[in-house]
Amino acid sequence: MLSIENLTKRFGGLTAVDQVSMTIVGLMGPNGSGKSTFTNCVSGVYAPNSGTVRFNEIDVTGRATYKNARDGLARTFQTPRVFEELTVLENVTVPLLNTDQSDEAIDEKARSMIEAVDLSHVIEQKAKQLSGGQKKLVEFARNMMRDPALVLMDEPFAGVHPEIKETMFERIEALNEHGTEFLVVSHEVDSLYSISDRIVVFDQGKRIASGLPAKIQQNDRVVEAYLGEEVIA
Ligand SMILES: Nc1ncnc2c1ncn2[C@@H]1O[C@H](COP(=O)(O)OP(=O)(O)O)[C@@H](O)[C@H]1O
Ligand SMILES: [Mg+2]
């Protein structure tokens, strides 16, 4: 569904993503290895310096995020982006405003998405009153309103309460069973191993390994890439 060819993104003299090619999977790598930059290039937040992104065989390189979202390529952010002054319900309805669906249909769908991420008890609260993890769930529910074919998730588990992490896991797995594909970006190795079918590993902007989670765990280059991190942590 998604295919990436020789994607490169530079910030001044720094090459944050260095000629990466891949098809869809779970993406891990130490902090600063280029995961977010990569996700931003794929979803249209950044235009890459070179390389190609194809989604359903269409070249979408550098295309605006909202156009990608309309075509079924959704994404969530490392720091969730919600409308702070709007309620949870209002936040989730946003993607379907200005579509031909009736207000009742939109409302009903939004409520069911909110229920699915266990936020019904805060449905009338403003987003600014929520925890960071709850905001991630709002963003997730909002993304689901358009029935995306593929969802790019940047660090969905980072800094969230274990219960919210569990909800996130369940939702990803349930939707995946119904055909929604995910690219989950995480530096949390254990979370990623448990939900990914295949994993790609970045280090310093390069793709250094890919394969089944069980194989990746034993890959010398991967262990090495993470060693420095563990010493610091
Ligand atoms: N907007 C930016 N401007 C300059 N440098 C950036 C920018 N975003 C990221 N970087 C740099 O690019 C590299 C990769 O960062 P990032 O993609 O955020 O890594 P990760 O998500 O894997 O932690 C880092 O060295 C980071 O400092
Ligand atoms: Mg990141």
PDB file of C-alpha atoms and ligand atoms in Angstrom:
ATOM      1  CA  MET A   1       0.000   0.000   0.000  1.00  0.00           C
ATOM      2  CA  LEU A   2       2.797   2.370   0.957  1.00  0.00           C
ATOM      3  CA  SER A   3       6.142   2.321  -0.741  1.00  0.00           C
ATOM      4  CA  ILE A   4       9.112   4.537  -0.119  1.00  0.00           C
ATOM      5  CA  GLU A   5      12.081   4.967  -2.429  1.00  0.00           C
ATOM      6  CA  ASN A   6      15.351   6.603  -1.412  1.00  0.00           C
ATOM      7  CA  LEU A   7      13.688   9.138   0.843  1.00  0.00           C
ATOM      8  CA  THR A   8      16.079  11.820   2.114  1.00  0.00           C
ATOM      9  CA  LYS A   9      15.447  14.823   4.367  1.00  0.00           C
ATOM     10  CA  ARG A  10      18.118  17.298   5.419  1.00  0.00           C
ATOM     11  CA  PHE A  11      18.035  20.050   8.005  1.00  0.00           C
ATOM     12  CA  GLY A  12      20.953  22.267   7.018  1.00  0.00           C
ATOM     13  CA  GLY A  13      24.025  20.057   7.246  1.00  0.00           C
ATOM     14  CA  LEU A  14      22.207  17.300   9.128  1.00  0.00           C
ATOM     15  CA  THR A  15      20.771  14.379   7.148  1.00  0.00           C
ATOM     16  CA  ALA A  16      17.851  13.301   9.354  1.00  0.00           C
ATOM     17  CA  VAL A  17      16.582  10.664   6.891  1.00  0.00           C
ATOM     18  CA  ASP A  18      19.210   9.204   4.620  1.00  0.00           C
ATOM     19  CA  GLN A  19      18.025   7.420   1.437  1.00  0.00           C
ATOM     20  CA  VAL A  20      15.472   5.140   3.074  1.00  0.00           C
ATOM     21  CA  SER A  21      13.394   2.663   1.062  1.00  0.00           C
ATOM     22  CA  MET A  22      10.685   0.400   2.488  1.00  0.00           C
ATOM     23  CA  THR A  23       7.193  -0.966   2.348  1.00  0.00           C
ATOM     24  CA  ILE A  24       4.849  -0.742   5.304  1.00  0.00           C
ATOM     25  CA  VAL A  25       5.706  -1.915   8.855  1.00  0.00           C
ATOM     26  CA  GLY A  26       6.439  -0.991  12.496  1.00  0.00           C
ATOM     27  CA  LEU A  27       9.313   1.461  12.813  1.00  0.00           C
ATOM     28  CA  MET A  28      11.716   1.702  15.733  1.00  0.00           C
ATOM     29  CA  GLY A  29      15.055   3.317  16.472  1.00  0.00           C
ATOM     30  CA  PRO A  30      16.794   5.313  19.198  1.00  0.00           C
ATOM     31  CA  ASN A  31      15.922   8.946  19.866  1.00  0.00           C
ATOM     32  CA  GLY A  32      17.072  11.217  17.062  1.00  0.00           C
ATOM     33  CA  SER A  33      17.331   8.390  14.526  1.00  0.00           C
ATOM     34  CA  GLY A  34      14.919  10.093  12.101  1.00  0.00           C
ATOM     35  CA  LYS A  35      11.617   8.353  12.804  1.00  0.00           C
ATOM     36  CA  SER A  36       9.508  11.480  13.196  1.00  0.00           C
ATOM     37  CA  THR A  37      11.168  13.206  10.266  1.00  0.00           C
ATOM     38  CA  PHE A  38      10.482  10.135   8.167  1.00  0.00           C
ATOM     39  CA  THR A  39       6.821  10.086   9.232  1.00  0.00           C
ATOM     40  CA  ASN A  40       6.563  13.794   8.478  1.00  0.00           C
ATOM     41  CA  CYS A  41       7.977  13.264   4.987  1.00  0.00           C
ATOM     42  CA  VAL A  42       5.644  10.361   4.278  1.00  0.00           C
ATOM     43  CA  SER A  43       2.484  12.098   5.489  1.00  0.00           C
ATOM     44  CA  GLY A  44       3.220  15.394   3.755  1.00  0.00           C
ATOM     45  CA  VAL A  45       4.212  17.575   6.708  1.00  0.00           C
ATOM     46  CA  TYR A  46       7.694  17.953   5.183  1.00  0.00           C
ATOM     47  CA  ALA A  47       8.725  17.826   1.543  1.00  0.00           C
ATOM     48  CA  PRO A  48      11.722  15.466   1.313  1.00  0.00           C
ATOM     49  CA  ASN A  49      14.929  16.654  -0.359  1.00  0.00           C
ATOM     50  CA  SER A  50      14.816  13.614  -2.599  1.00  0.00           C
ATOM     51  CA  GLY A  51      13.110  10.257  -2.987  1.00  0.00           C
ATOM     52  CA  THR A  52       9.572   9.108  -3.677  1.00  0.00           C
ATOM     53  CA  VAL A  53       6.541   8.180  -1.569  1.00  0.00           C
ATOM     54  CA  ARG A  54       3.821   6.116  -3.218  1.00  0.00           C
ATOM     55  CA  PHE A  55       0.473   5.401  -1.637  1.00  0.00           C
ATOM     56  CA  ASN A  56      -1.707   2.899  -3.475  1.00  0.00           C
ATOM     57  CA  GLU A  57       0.685   3.313  -6.393  1.00  0.00           C
ATOM     58  CA  ILE A  58       0.092   7.027  -6.646  1.00  0.00           C
ATOM     59  CA  ASP A  59       3.050   9.368  -6.179  1.00  0.00           C
ATOM     60  CA  VAL A  60       2.132  11.455  -3.112  1.00  0.00           C
ATOM     61  CA  THR A  61       5.611  12.857  -2.407  1.00  0.00           C
ATOM     62  CA  GLY A  62       5.326  16.209  -0.635  1.00  0.00           C
ATOM     63  CA  ARG A  63       1.563  16.335  -1.146  1.00  0.00           C
ATOM     64  CA  ALA A  64      -0.424  18.279   1.467  1.00  0.00           C
ATOM     65  CA  THR A  65      -1.433  16.283   4.559  1.00  0.00           C
ATOM     66  CA  TYR A  66      -5.128  17.107   4.213  1.00  0.00           C
ATOM     67  CA  LYS A  67      -5.172  15.682   0.685  1.00  0.00           C
ATOM     68  CA  ASN A  68      -3.535  12.499   1.922  1.00  0.00           C
ATOM     69  CA  ALA A  69      -6.044  12.276   4.769  1.00  0.00           C
ATOM     70  CA  ARG A  70      -8.915  12.608   2.309  1.00  0.00           C
ATOM     71  CA  ASP A  71      -7.506   9.674   0.363  1.00  0.00           C
ATOM     72  CA  GLY A  72      -7.170   7.435   3.402  1.00  0.00           C
ATOM     73  CA  LEU A  73      -3.659   8.166   4.636  1.00  0.00           C
ATOM     74  CA  ALA A  74      -4.080   9.341   8.238  1.00  0.00           C
ATOM     75  CA  ARG A  75      -1.539  10.192  10.917  1.00  0.00           C
ATOM     76  CA  THR A  76      -1.219  10.991  14.588  1.00  0.00           C
ATOM     77  CA  PHE A  77       1.511  13.157  16.088  1.00  0.00           C
ATOM     78  CA  GLN A  78       4.110  12.539  18.773  1.00  0.00           C
ATOM     79  CA  THR A  79       2.594  15.536  20.581  1.00  0.00           C
ATOM     80  CA  PRO A  80      -1.136  15.126  19.921  1.00  0.00           C
ATOM     81  CA  ARG A  81      -2.791  17.893  17.916  1.00  0.00           C
ATOM     82  CA  VAL A  82      -6.281  18.602  19.154  1.00  0.00           C
ATOM     83  CA  PHE A  83      -8.477  21.694  19.298  1.00  0.00           C
ATOM     84  CA  GLU A  84      -7.996  22.619  22.955  1.00  0.00           C
ATOM     85  CA  GLU A  85     -11.105  24.784  23.240  1.00  0.00           C
ATOM     86  CA  LEU A  86     -13.431  22.258  21.607  1.00  0.00           C
ATOM     87  CA  THR A  87     -15.068  19.351  23.412  1.00  0.00           C
ATOM     88  CA  VAL A  88     -14.022  15.777  22.782  1.00  0.00           C
ATOM     89  CA  LEU A  89     -17.174  15.256  20.711  1.00  0.00           C
ATOM     90  CA  GLU A  90     -16.560  18.402  18.658  1.00  0.00           C
ATOM     91  CA  ASN A  91     -12.925  17.447  18.072  1.00  0.00           C
ATOM     92  CA  VAL A  92     -13.867  14.053  16.712  1.00  0.00           C
ATOM     93  CA  THR A  93     -16.603  15.344  14.378  1.00  0.00           C
ATOM     94  CA  VAL A  94     -14.249  17.800  12.636  1.00  0.00           C
ATOM     95  CA  PRO A  95     -13.076  15.530   9.763  1.00  0.00           C
ATOM     96  CA  LEU A  96     -16.634  14.958   8.554  1.00  0.00           C
ATOM     97  CA  LEU A  97     -17.863  18.554   8.694  1.00  0.00           C
ATOM     98  CA  ASN A  98     -18.401  19.891   5.180  1.00  0.00           C
ATOM     99  CA  THR A  99     -19.052  16.415   3.832  1.00  0.00           C
ATOM    100  CA  ASP A 100     -22.398  15.230   2.488  1.00  0.00           C
ATOM    101  CA  GLN A 101     -23.112  13.162   5.608  1.00  0.00           C
ATOM    102  CA  SER A 102     -26.013  14.269   7.816  1.00  0.00           C
ATOM    103  CA  ASP A 103     -25.366  15.849  11.219  1.00  0.00           C
ATOM    104  CA  GLU A 104     -27.075  12.873  12.864  1.00  0.00           C
ATOM    105  CA  ALA A 105     -24.855  10.381  11.062  1.00  0.00           C
ATOM    106  CA  ILE A 106     -21.720  12.340  11.948  1.00  0.00           C
ATOM    107  CA  ASP A 107     -22.761  12.635  15.581  1.00  0.00           C
ATOM    108  CA  GLU A 108     -23.550   8.945  15.826  1.00  0.00           C
ATOM    109  CA  LYS A 109     -20.268   7.944  14.250  1.00  0.00           C
ATOM    110  CA  ALA A 110     -18.268  10.294  16.470  1.00  0.00           C
ATOM    111  CA  ARG A 111     -19.928   8.872  19.569  1.00  0.00           C
ATOM    112  CA  SER A 112     -19.108   5.334  18.552  1.00  0.00           C
ATOM    113  CA  MET A 113     -15.454   6.241  17.860  1.00  0.00           C
ATOM    114  CA  ILE A 114     -15.222   7.941  21.251  1.00  0.00           C
ATOM    115  CA  GLU A 115     -16.762   4.929  22.915  1.00  0.00           C
ATOM    116  CA  ALA A 116     -14.241   2.683  21.167  1.00  0.00           C
ATOM    117  CA  VAL A 117     -11.353   4.568  22.770  1.00  0.00           C
ATOM    118  CA  ASP A 118     -13.056   4.579  26.200  1.00  0.00           C
ATOM    119  CA  LEU A 119     -13.590   8.335  26.377  1.00  0.00           C
ATOM    120  CA  SER A 120     -17.381   8.464  26.640  1.00  0.00           C
ATOM    121  CA  HIS A 121     -17.116   9.705  30.229  1.00  0.00           C
ATOM    122  CA  VAL A 122     -15.323  12.886  29.055  1.00  0.00           C
ATOM    123  CA  ILE A 123     -17.218  13.396  25.798  1.00  0.00           C
ATOM    124  CA  GLU A 124     -18.468  16.895  26.734  1.00  0.00           C
ATOM    125  CA  GLN A 125     -15.207  18.082  28.274  1.00  0.00           C
ATOM    126  CA  LYS A 126     -12.925  20.486  26.492  1.00  0.00           C
ATOM    127  CA  ALA A 127      -9.771  18.910  25.144  1.00  0.00           C
ATOM    128  CA  LYS A 128      -7.623  21.204  27.275  1.00  0.00           C
ATOM    129  CA  GLN A 129      -8.927  19.440  30.376  1.00  0.00           C
ATOM    130  CA  LEU A 130      -7.622  16.051  29.243  1.00  0.00           C
ATOM    131  CA  SER A 131      -4.344  14.299  29.990  1.00  0.00           C
ATOM    132  CA  GLY A 132      -1.749  13.951  27.225  1.00  0.00           C
ATOM    133  CA  GLY A 133      -2.663  10.298  26.784  1.00  0.00           C
ATOM    134  CA  GLN A 134      -6.371  11.088  26.510  1.00  0.00           C
ATOM    135  CA  LYS A 135      -5.564  13.687  23.854  1.00  0.00           C
ATOM    136  CA  LYS A 136      -3.772  10.988  21.919  1.00  0.00           C
ATOM    137  CA  LEU A 137      -6.943   8.904  22.073  1.00  0.00           C
ATOM    138  CA  VAL A 138      -9.013  11.872  20.837  1.00  0.00           C
ATOM    139  CA  GLU A 139      -6.636  12.312  17.938  1.00  0.00           C
ATOM    140  CA  PHE A 140      -6.867   8.602  17.239  1.00  0.00           C
ATOM    141  CA  ALA A 141     -10.692   8.612  17.299  1.00  0.00           C
ATOM    142  CA  ARG A 142     -10.731  11.682  15.053  1.00  0.00           C
ATOM    143  CA  ASN A 143      -8.506   9.929  12.541  1.00  0.00           C
ATOM    144  CA  MET A 144     -10.854   6.944  12.461  1.00  0.00           C
ATOM    145  CA  MET A 145     -13.800   9.084  11.324  1.00  0.00           C
ATOM    146  CA  ARG A 146     -12.733   8.811   7.694  1.00  0.00           C
ATOM    147  CA  ASP A 147     -12.136   5.057   7.803  1.00  0.00           C
ATOM    148  CA  PRO A 148      -8.501   5.438   6.753  1.00  0.00           C
ATOM    149  CA  ALA A 149      -6.748   2.685   4.849  1.00  0.00           C
ATOM    150  CA  LEU A 150      -3.443   3.427   6.546  1.00  0.00           C
ATOM    151  CA  VAL A 151      -2.634   5.212   9.793  1.00  0.00           C
ATOM    152  CA  LEU A 152       0.835   6.511  10.612  1.00  0.00           C
ATOM    153  CA  MET A 153       1.245   6.800  14.361  1.00  0.00           C
ATOM    154  CA  ASP A 154       4.202   8.650  15.816  1.00  0.00           C
ATOM    155  CA  GLU A 155       5.009   7.447  19.360  1.00  0.00           C
ATOM    156  CA  PRO A 156       1.446   6.517  20.384  1.00  0.00           C
ATOM    157  CA  PHE A 157       2.674   4.928  23.628  1.00  0.00           C
ATOM    158  CA  ALA A 158       5.137   7.569  24.757  1.00  0.00           C
ATOM    159  CA  GLY A 159       4.288   9.117  28.108  1.00  0.00           C
ATOM    160  CA  VAL A 160       0.782   7.652  28.330  1.00  0.00           C
ATOM    161  CA  HIS A 161      -0.809   5.879  31.278  1.00  0.00           C
ATOM    162  CA  PRO A 162      -0.599   2.043  31.035  1.00  0.00           C
ATOM    163  CA  GLU A 163      -4.384   1.807  30.771  1.00  0.00           C
ATOM    164  CA  ILE A 164      -4.416   4.172  27.811  1.00  0.00           C
ATOM    165  CA  LYS A 165      -1.570   2.245  26.256  1.00  0.00           C
ATOM    166  CA  GLU A 166      -3.701  -0.882  26.570  1.00  0.00           C
ATOM    167  CA  THR A 167      -6.656   0.861  24.868  1.00  0.00           C
ATOM    168  CA  MET A 168      -4.342   1.994  22.095  1.00  0.00           C
ATOM    169  CA  PHE A 169      -3.056  -1.569  21.630  1.00  0.00           C
ATOM    170  CA  GLU A 170      -6.566  -3.009  21.503  1.00  0.00           C
ATOM    171  CA  ARG A 171      -7.828  -0.429  19.020  1.00  0.00           C
ATOM    172  CA  ILE A 172      -4.867  -0.855  16.694  1.00  0.00           C
ATOM    173  CA  GLU A 173      -5.235  -4.618  16.749  1.00  0.00           C
ATOM    174  CA  ALA A 174      -9.027  -4.609  16.281  1.00  0.00           C
ATOM    175  CA  LEU A 175      -8.875  -2.168  13.361  1.00  0.00           C
ATOM    176  CA  ASN A 176      -5.981  -4.033  11.834  1.00  0.00           C
ATOM    177  CA  GLU A 177      -8.063  -7.220  11.871  1.00  0.00           C
ATOM    178  CA  HIS A 178     -10.670  -5.342   9.859  1.00  0.00           C
ATOM    179  CA  GLY A 179      -8.145  -4.305   7.255  1.00  0.00           C
ATOM    180  CA  THR A 180      -6.795  -0.943   8.441  1.00  0.00           C
ATOM    181  CA  GLU A 181      -3.033  -0.889   8.118  1.00  0.00           C
ATOM    182  CA  PHE A 182      -0.719   0.822  10.574  1.00  0.00           C
ATOM    183  CA  LEU A 183       2.764   2.181  10.611  1.00  0.00           C
ATOM    184  CA  VAL A 184       3.539   2.508  14.289  1.00  0.00           C
ATOM    185  CA  VAL A 185       6.631   4.513  15.169  1.00  0.00           C
ATOM    186  CA  SER A 186       8.058   3.932  18.613  1.00  0.00           C
ATOM    187  CA  HIS A 187      11.310   3.949  20.498  1.00  0.00           C
ATOM    188  CA  GLU A 188       9.645   1.660  23.049  1.00  0.00           C
ATOM    189  CA  VAL A 189      11.022  -1.627  21.910  1.00  0.00           C
ATOM    190  CA  ASP A 190       8.763  -3.941  23.905  1.00  0.00           C
ATOM    191  CA  SER A 191       5.526  -2.265  22.845  1.00  0.00           C
ATOM    192  CA  LEU A 192       6.533  -2.421  19.228  1.00  0.00           C
ATOM    193  CA  TYR A 193       7.661  -6.049  19.377  1.00  0.00           C
ATOM    194  CA  SER A 194       4.307  -7.065  20.782  1.00  0.00           C
ATOM    195  CA  ILE A 195       2.078  -5.407  18.177  1.00  0.00           C
ATOM    196  CA  SER A 196       4.114  -5.430  14.958  1.00  0.00           C
ATOM    197  CA  ASP A 197       4.113  -8.129  12.343  1.00  0.00           C
ATOM    198  CA  ARG A 198       7.246  -6.692  10.797  1.00  0.00           C
ATOM    199  CA  ILE A 199       9.708  -4.168  12.084  1.00  0.00           C
ATOM    200  CA  VAL A 200      12.100  -1.722  10.462  1.00  0.00           C
ATOM    201  CA  VAL A 201      14.900  -0.212  12.529  1.00  0.00           C
ATOM    202  CA  PHE A 202      16.461   3.211  11.994  1.00  0.00           C
ATOM    203  CA  ASP A 203      19.749   4.480  13.301  1.00  0.00           C
ATOM    204  CA  GLN A 204      21.149   7.903  12.425  1.00  0.00           C
ATOM    205  CA  GLY A 205      18.730   8.380   9.540  1.00  0.00           C
ATOM    206  CA  LYS A 206      19.521   4.999   7.979  1.00  0.00           C
ATOM    207  CA  ARG A 207      17.470   1.866   7.792  1.00  0.00           C
ATOM    208  CA  ILE A 208      19.785  -0.636   9.523  1.00  0.00           C
ATOM    209  CA  ALA A 209      17.572  -3.729   9.851  1.00  0.00           C
ATOM    210  CA  SER A 210      14.152  -5.163   9.114  1.00  0.00           C
ATOM    211  CA  GLY A 211      12.334  -8.402   9.805  1.00  0.00           C
ATOM    212  CA  LEU A 212      10.118 -10.301  12.201  1.00  0.00           C
ATOM    213  CA  PRO A 213      10.166  -9.016  15.801  1.00  0.00           C
ATOM    214  CA  ALA A 214      11.808 -12.207  17.087  1.00  0.00           C
ATOM    215  CA  LYS A 215      14.645 -11.827  14.592  1.00  0.00           C
ATOM    216  CA  ILE A 216      15.107  -8.117  15.179  1.00  0.00           C
ATOM    217  CA  GLN A 217      15.578  -8.646  18.916  1.00  0.00           C
ATOM    218  CA  GLN A 218      18.675 -10.695  18.189  1.00  0.00           C
ATOM    219  CA  ASN A 219      20.111  -8.481  15.486  1.00  0.00           C
ATOM    220  CA  ASP A 220      23.589  -7.276  16.491  1.00  0.00           C
ATOM    221  CA  ARG A 221      23.311  -3.910  14.740  1.00  0.00           C
ATOM    222  CA  VAL A 222      20.015  -3.231  16.481  1.00  0.00           C
ATOM    223  CA  VAL A 223      21.359  -4.144  19.903  1.00  0.00           C
ATOM    224  CA  GLU A 224      24.350  -1.907  19.244  1.00  0.00           C
ATOM    225  CA  ALA A 225      22.186   1.029  18.117  1.00  0.00           C
ATOM    226  CA  TYR A 226      20.263   0.873  21.388  1.00  0.00           C
ATOM    227  CA  LEU A 227      23.262   0.340  23.659  1.00  0.00           C
ATOM    228  CA  GLY A 228      24.196   4.015  23.886  1.00  0.00           C
ATOM    229  CA  GLU A 229      20.609   4.836  24.820  1.00  0.00           C
ATOM    230  CA  GLU A 230      20.481   2.396  27.688  1.00  0.00           C
ATOM    231  CA  VAL A 231      23.726   3.735  29.124  1.00  0.00           C
ATOM    232  CA  ILE A 232      22.264   7.258  29.071  1.00  0.00           C
ATOM    233  CA  ALA A 233      18.921   6.057  30.485  1.00  0.00           C
TER     234      ALA A 233
HETATM  235  N1  LIG B   1      12.754  20.735  12.300  1.00  0.00           N
HETATM  236  C1  LIG B   1      14.017  20.328  12.502  1.00  0.00           C
HETATM  237  N2  LIG B   1      15.053  21.175  12.268  1.00  0.00           N
HETATM  238  C2  LIG B   1      16.323  20.767  12.471  1.00  0.00           C
HETATM  239  N3  LIG B   1      16.690  19.540  12.864  1.00  0.00           N
HETATM  240  C3  LIG B   1      15.700  18.656  13.105  1.00  0.00           C
HETATM  241  C4  LIG B   1      14.314  18.999  12.934  1.00  0.00           C
HETATM  242  N4  LIG B   1      13.564  17.907  13.263  1.00  0.00           N
HETATM  243  C5  LIG B   1      14.430  16.947  13.604  1.00  0.00           C
HETATM  244  N5  LIG B   1      15.702  17.377  13.514  1.00  0.00           N
HETATM  245  C6  LIG B   1      16.902  16.561  13.743  1.00  0.00           C
HETATM  246  O1  LIG B   1      16.824  15.438  12.894  1.00  0.00           O
HETATM  247  C7  LIG B   1      17.263  14.263  13.565  1.00  0.00           C
HETATM  248  C8  LIG B   1      16.153  13.233  13.593  1.00  0.00           C
HETATM  249  O2  LIG B   1      15.136  13.697  14.464  1.00  0.00           O
HETATM  250  P1  LIG B   1      13.728  12.955  14.606  1.00  0.00           P
HETATM  251  O3  LIG B   1      13.202  12.637  13.257  1.00  0.00           O
HETATM  252  O4  LIG B   1      12.893  13.793  15.478  1.00  0.00           O
HETATM  253  O5  LIG B   1      14.160  11.604  15.345  1.00  0.00           O
HETATM  254  P2  LIG B   1      13.280  10.537  16.169  1.00  0.00           P
HETATM  255  O6  LIG B   1      11.828  10.785  15.890  1.00  0.00           O
HETATM  256  O7  LIG B   1      13.752   9.204  15.693  1.00  0.00           O
HETATM  257  O8  LIG B   1      13.616  10.722  17.615  1.00  0.00           O
HETATM  258  C9  LIG B   1      17.722  14.705  14.953  1.00  0.00           C
HETATM  259  O9  LIG B   1      19.104  14.905  14.920  1.00  0.00           O
HETATM  260  C10 LIG B   1      16.967  16.000  15.167  1.00  0.00           C
HETATM  261  O10 LIG B   1      17.666  16.845  16.034  1.00  0.00           O
HETATM  262 MG    MG B   2      10.225  11.164  17.183  1.00  0.00          MG
END
